[in-house]
Coordinates of C-alpha atoms in Angstrom, one line a residue:
X18 CA 1.9 16.7 -10.1
X19 CA -0.1 15.8 -13.1
X20 CA 1.8 12.8 -14.7
X21 CA 4.0 11.1 -11.9
X22 CA 2.2 10.1 -8.4
X23 CA 4.7 10.5 -5.7
X24 CA 4.2 8.8 -2.1
X25 CA 6.4 8.3 1.0
X26 CA 5.4 6.0 3.8
X27 CA 7.9 4.2 6.3
X28 CA 11.2 5.4 4.4
X29 CA 10.0 4.2 1.0
X30 CA 9.1 6.3 -2.0
X31 CA 6.6 4.9 -4.3
X32 CA 6.7 6.6 -7.9
X33 CA 4.0 5.8 -10.5
X34 CA 3.8 7.0 -14.1
X35 CA 0.2 8.0 -14.4
X36 CA -0.4 8.1 -18.3
X37 CA -2.1 4.7 -18.8
X38 CA -4.0 6.1 -21.8
X39 CA -0.7 6.1 -23.7
X40 CA 0.7 3.2 -21.9
X41 CA 2.7 5.4 -19.3
X42 CA 4.7 7.0 -22.3
X43 CA 6.8 10.1 -21.2
X44 CA 6.3 13.4 -22.8
X45 CA 8.8 16.4 -21.5
X46 CA 6.3 17.3 -18.7
X47 CA 6.3 13.8 -17.4
X48 CA 10.2 13.7 -17.6
X49 CA 10.5 16.8 -15.8
X50 CA 8.1 15.7 -13.0
X51 CA 10.1 12.4 -12.8
X52 CA 13.2 14.5 -12.5
X53 CA 11.9 16.5 -9.5
X54 CA 10.9 13.4 -7.7
X55 CA 14.4 11.8 -8.2
X56 CA 15.8 15.2 -6.6
X57 CA 13.6 14.7 -3.6
X58 CA 14.5 10.9 -3.1
X59 CA 18.1 11.8 -3.5
X60 CA 18.0 14.8 -1.1
X61 CA 15.7 13.4 1.6
X62 CA 17.6 11.3 4.2
X63 CA 14.4 10.0 5.6
X64 CA 13.7 8.1 2.1
X65 CA 15.8 5.1 2.2
X66 CA 14.6 3.5 -1.1
X67 CA 12.3 3.8 -4.1
X68 CA 10.0 2.1 -6.2
X69 CA 9.2 3.0 -9.7
X70 CA 6.3 1.5 -11.5
X71 CA 3.5 2.5 -14.1
X72 CA -0.4 2.7 -13.6
X73 CA -2.7 0.1 -14.8
X74 CA -1.6 -3.5 -15.8
X75 CA -0.7 -3.0 -19.4
X76 CA 2.5 -1.2 -19.4
X77 CA 5.3 -0.3 -17.0
X78 CA 6.3 2.6 -19.5
X79 CA 6.4 2.7 -23.3
X80 CA 9.1 5.1 -23.3
X81 CA 9.1 8.4 -25.0
X82 CA 5.7 9.5 -26.2
X83 CA 6.7 9.4 -30.0
X84 CA 3.0 10.8 -31.0
X85 CA 3.6 13.8 -29.0
X86 CA 7.3 14.2 -30.4
X87 CA 5.7 13.9 -33.9
X88 CA 3.4 16.8 -33.2
X89 CA 6.1 19.0 -31.6
X90 CA 8.4 18.7 -34.4
X91 CA 5.9 20.3 -36.7
X92 CA 5.6 23.1 -34.5
X93 CA 8.7 25.2 -33.8
X94 CA 7.3 27.2 -31.0
X95 CA 6.3 24.1 -29.0
X96 CA 9.4 22.3 -29.9
X97 CA 11.4 25.1 -28.3
X98 CA 9.2 24.8 -25.0
X99 CA 9.9 20.9 -24.9
X100 CA 13.5 21.6 -25.4
X101 CA 13.6 24.3 -22.7
X102 CA 11.8 22.0 -20.3
X103 CA 14.1 19.1 -21.2
X104 CA 17.2 21.3 -20.4
X105 CA 16.1 21.6 -16.9
X106 CA 15.5 17.8 -16.5
X107 CA 17.9 15.1 -15.3
X108 CA 16.6 11.9 -16.1
X109 CA 17.0 8.7 -13.7
X110 CA 19.0 7.2 -16.8
X111 CA 21.4 10.1 -16.4
X112 CA 22.1 9.6 -12.7
X113 CA 24.8 7.2 -12.8
X114 CA 25.6 7.2 -9.2
X115 CA 22.1 7.7 -7.8
X116 CA 22.8 6.8 -4.1
X117 CA 19.4 5.3 -3.1
X118 CA 18.4 1.7 -4.2
X119 CA 15.6 1.7 -6.7
X120 CA 13.2 -1.1 -7.5
X121 CA 11.7 -1.3 -10.9
X122 CA 8.1 -2.8 -10.7
X123 CA 7.2 -4.1 -14.1
X124 CA 3.5 -4.0 -13.8
X125 CA 3.5 -4.6 -17.6
X126 CA 5.7 -4.1 -20.7
X127 CA 8.8 -2.0 -20.7
X128 CA 9.7 -0.8 -24.1
X129 CA 12.3 1.8 -25.3
X130 CA 12.8 4.5 -22.6
X131 CA 10.6 2.4 -20.3
X132 CA 13.1 -0.4 -20.3
X133 CA 16.0 2.1 -20.2
X134 CA 14.3 3.2 -16.9
X135 CA 14.1 -0.3 -15.7
X136 CA 17.8 -0.8 -16.6
X137 CA 18.8 2.2 -14.4
X138 CA 17.2 0.6 -11.4
X139 CA 18.9 -1.7 -9.2
X140 CA 16.3 -4.5 -9.0
X141 CA 13.7 -5.5 -11.3
X142 CA 10.6 -7.4 -10.4
X143 CA 8.2 -8.3 -13.3
X144 CA 4.7 -9.5 -13.7
X145 CA 4.8 -12.5 -15.9
X146 CA 2.9 -10.8 -18.8
X147 CA 5.3 -8.1 -19.1
X148 CA 7.7 -7.9 -22.3
X149 CA 11.0 -5.9 -22.5
X150 CA 12.5 -4.5 -25.6
X151 CA 14.4 -1.6 -27.3
X152 CA 12.5 -1.2 -30.7
X153 CA 14.1 2.3 -31.3
X154 CA 15.7 1.2 -34.7
X155 CA 12.4 0.3 -35.9
X156 CA 11.4 3.9 -35.5
X157 CA 14.6 5.4 -37.0
X158 CA 15.8 6.1 -33.5
X159 CA 18.5 4.5 -31.1
X160 CA 18.2 3.9 -27.4
X161 CA 20.3 6.8 -26.3
X162 CA 19.1 7.0 -22.6
X163 CA 21.6 4.1 -21.9
X164 CA 20.0 1.3 -23.4
X165 CA 22.6 0.7 -26.0
X166 CA 25.2 0.6 -23.2
X167 CA 23.4 -0.8 -20.0
X168 CA 21.8 -4.0 -22.0
X169 CA 25.4 -5.3 -23.3
X170 CA 26.6 -4.8 -19.8
X171 CA 23.7 -6.6 -18.0
X172 CA 23.3 -9.5 -20.4
X173 CA 25.8 -11.6 -22.8
X174 CA 26.9 -9.4 -25.5
X175 CA 25.8 -11.3 -28.5
X176 CA 22.2 -11.7 -27.0
X177 CA 22.1 -8.0 -26.2
X178 CA 23.2 -7.1 -29.8
X179 CA 20.7 -9.5 -31.3
X180 CA 17.9 -7.6 -29.4
X181 CA 19.4 -4.1 -30.2
X182 CA 20.1 -4.5 -33.8
X183 CA 16.6 -6.0 -34.6
X184 CA 14.3 -4.4 -32.0
X185 CA 13.0 -7.7 -31.0
X186 CA 11.5 -7.9 -27.5
X187 CA 11.7 -10.8 -25.0
X188 CA 9.3 -12.1 -22.3
X189 CA 9.8 -11.5 -18.6
X190 CA 10.6 -15.1 -18.3
X191 CA 13.5 -14.9 -20.9
X192 CA 14.8 -11.7 -19.1
X193 CA 14.9 -13.5 -15.9
X194 CA 16.8 -16.5 -17.6
X195 CA 19.4 -14.0 -18.7
X196 CA 19.8 -12.3 -15.5
X197 CA 18.2 -9.1 -16.5
X198 CA 15.2 -9.5 -14.2
X199 CA 15.4 -10.4 -10.5
X200 CA 12.1 -12.1 -10.0
X201 CA 9.1 -12.9 -12.1
X202 CA 5.8 -13.2 -10.6
X203 CA 1.9 -13.5 -11.5
X204 CA 0.3 -10.1 -11.9
X205 CA -1.7 -10.6 -8.6
X206 CA 1.6 -11.4 -6.7
X207 CA 3.7 -8.4 -8.0
X208 CA 2.9 -6.3 -4.8
X209 CA 3.6 -9.2 -2.5
X210 CA 6.9 -9.7 -4.1
X211 CA 7.9 -6.0 -4.1
X212 CA 7.1 -5.9 -0.3
X213 CA 9.3 -8.7 0.3
X214 CA 12.3 -7.0 -1.5
X215 CA 11.4 -3.8 0.4
X216 CA 11.4 -5.3 3.7
X217 CA 14.8 -7.2 3.1
X218 CA 16.3 -3.7 2.0
X219 CA 15.0 -2.0 5.1
X220 CA 16.1 -4.5 7.3
X221 CA 19.5 -3.4 6.6
X222 CA 21.2 -0.1 7.6
X223 CA 20.4 2.5 5.1
X224 CA 23.9 3.9 5.2
X225 CA 25.4 0.5 4.6
X226 CA 23.0 0.1 1.8
X227 CA 23.9 3.4 0.1
X228 CA 27.7 2.7 0.7
X229 CA 27.5 -0.8 -0.7
X230 CA 25.6 0.6 -3.8
X231 CA 28.2 3.3 -4.2
X232 CA 31.1 0.9 -3.9
X233 CA 29.5 -1.5 -6.5
X234 CA 28.5 1.0 -9.1
X235 CA 31.7 3.4 -8.9
X236 CA 33.9 0.3 -8.6
X237 CA 32.8 -1.0 -12.0
X238 CA 34.6 1.9 -13.5
X239 CA 37.9 0.9 -12.0
X240 CA 40.2 -1.9 -12.3
X241 CA 39.7 -4.2 -9.3
X242 CA 42.8 -3.2 -7.4
X243 CA 41.9 0.5 -7.7
X244 CA 38.2 -0.4 -6.8
X245 CA 39.2 -2.2 -3.6
X246 CA 41.2 0.6 -2.4
X247 CA 39.6 3.8 -3.2
X248 CA 37.7 6.0 -0.6
X249 CA 34.0 6.1 -1.0
X250 CA 31.9 9.0 0.5
X251 CA 29.1 7.1 1.5
X252 CA 31.2 4.4 3.1
X253 CA 32.8 7.2 5.1
X254 CA 29.6 8.3 6.5
X255 CA 28.7 4.9 7.3
X256 CA 32.0 4.5 9.3
X257 CA 31.2 7.3 11.4
X258 CA 27.4 6.6 11.7
X259 CA 25.3 5.6 15.0
X260 CA 24.2 2.7 12.7
X261 CA 27.8 1.3 12.5
X262 CA 27.5 1.0 16.3
X263 CA 24.0 -0.2 16.8
X264 CA 24.5 -3.3 14.3
X265 CA 27.2 -5.1 16.1
X266 CA 25.5 -4.2 19.5
X267 CA 22.3 -5.3 18.6
X268 CA 23.7 -8.7 17.2
X269 CA 25.5 -9.1 20.6
X270 CA 22.3 -8.4 22.5
X271 CA 20.5 -10.8 20.3
X272 CA 17.8 -8.2 19.0
X273 CA 16.8 -6.6 15.9
X274 CA 18.8 -3.3 15.3
X275 CA 16.9 0.0 15.2
X276 CA 18.4 1.9 12.2
X277 CA 18.4 5.6 12.5
X278 CA 20.2 6.4 9.2
X279 CA 22.8 8.6 10.7

């Protein structure tokens, strides 16, 4: 892959956008590669969680590569090529019930589609110098990759609308105050913080984690009475798993559980 680095170690997939020269902005080729990586994470049972980040320290992701977009819209042939590639792409922001937990590692600022990627993750850990915003209206655009919908669901409505309607950004510390970010640390402590979150997730049974995420996310679409009585596929798998036996047994034997993810 040219634009997305992908590594798997100890059940953890690390995904890095590698376009620092354009603040890790995404063009159709990068979106397509990221889509392929998401497919792999979803399908590989040996991958228990993912960490998404950008290369360098300036930007997590600047969103859609608008300079590239401006060029291709002037060339009908190139525009058709981009449209064809995007038609084969399923963005993370469109994967509303992605089963594996995803951590956004904000090594720098997250703007536009970059913030939308982070909003689509389950946990956000940000370096203290990072800034977050959806400036699309300033470019004659809107945050249609979920930003206009996810932001009002993740912070208070009036504050969300203030940012959406003005394109104003916010600091990482402000995002933490609003509950948008889980943790803010100094840049040189970012990896340590990420590793702590990863370790805590890996200490849990992977099927229990997936079942928990599925119940929480699908349940948000339902009235409480329906959400609590609905049958969930990952929960059914967890109930029949070896790990469902291993957890209580390890507790009774006063030892750490050995999860198999099956």
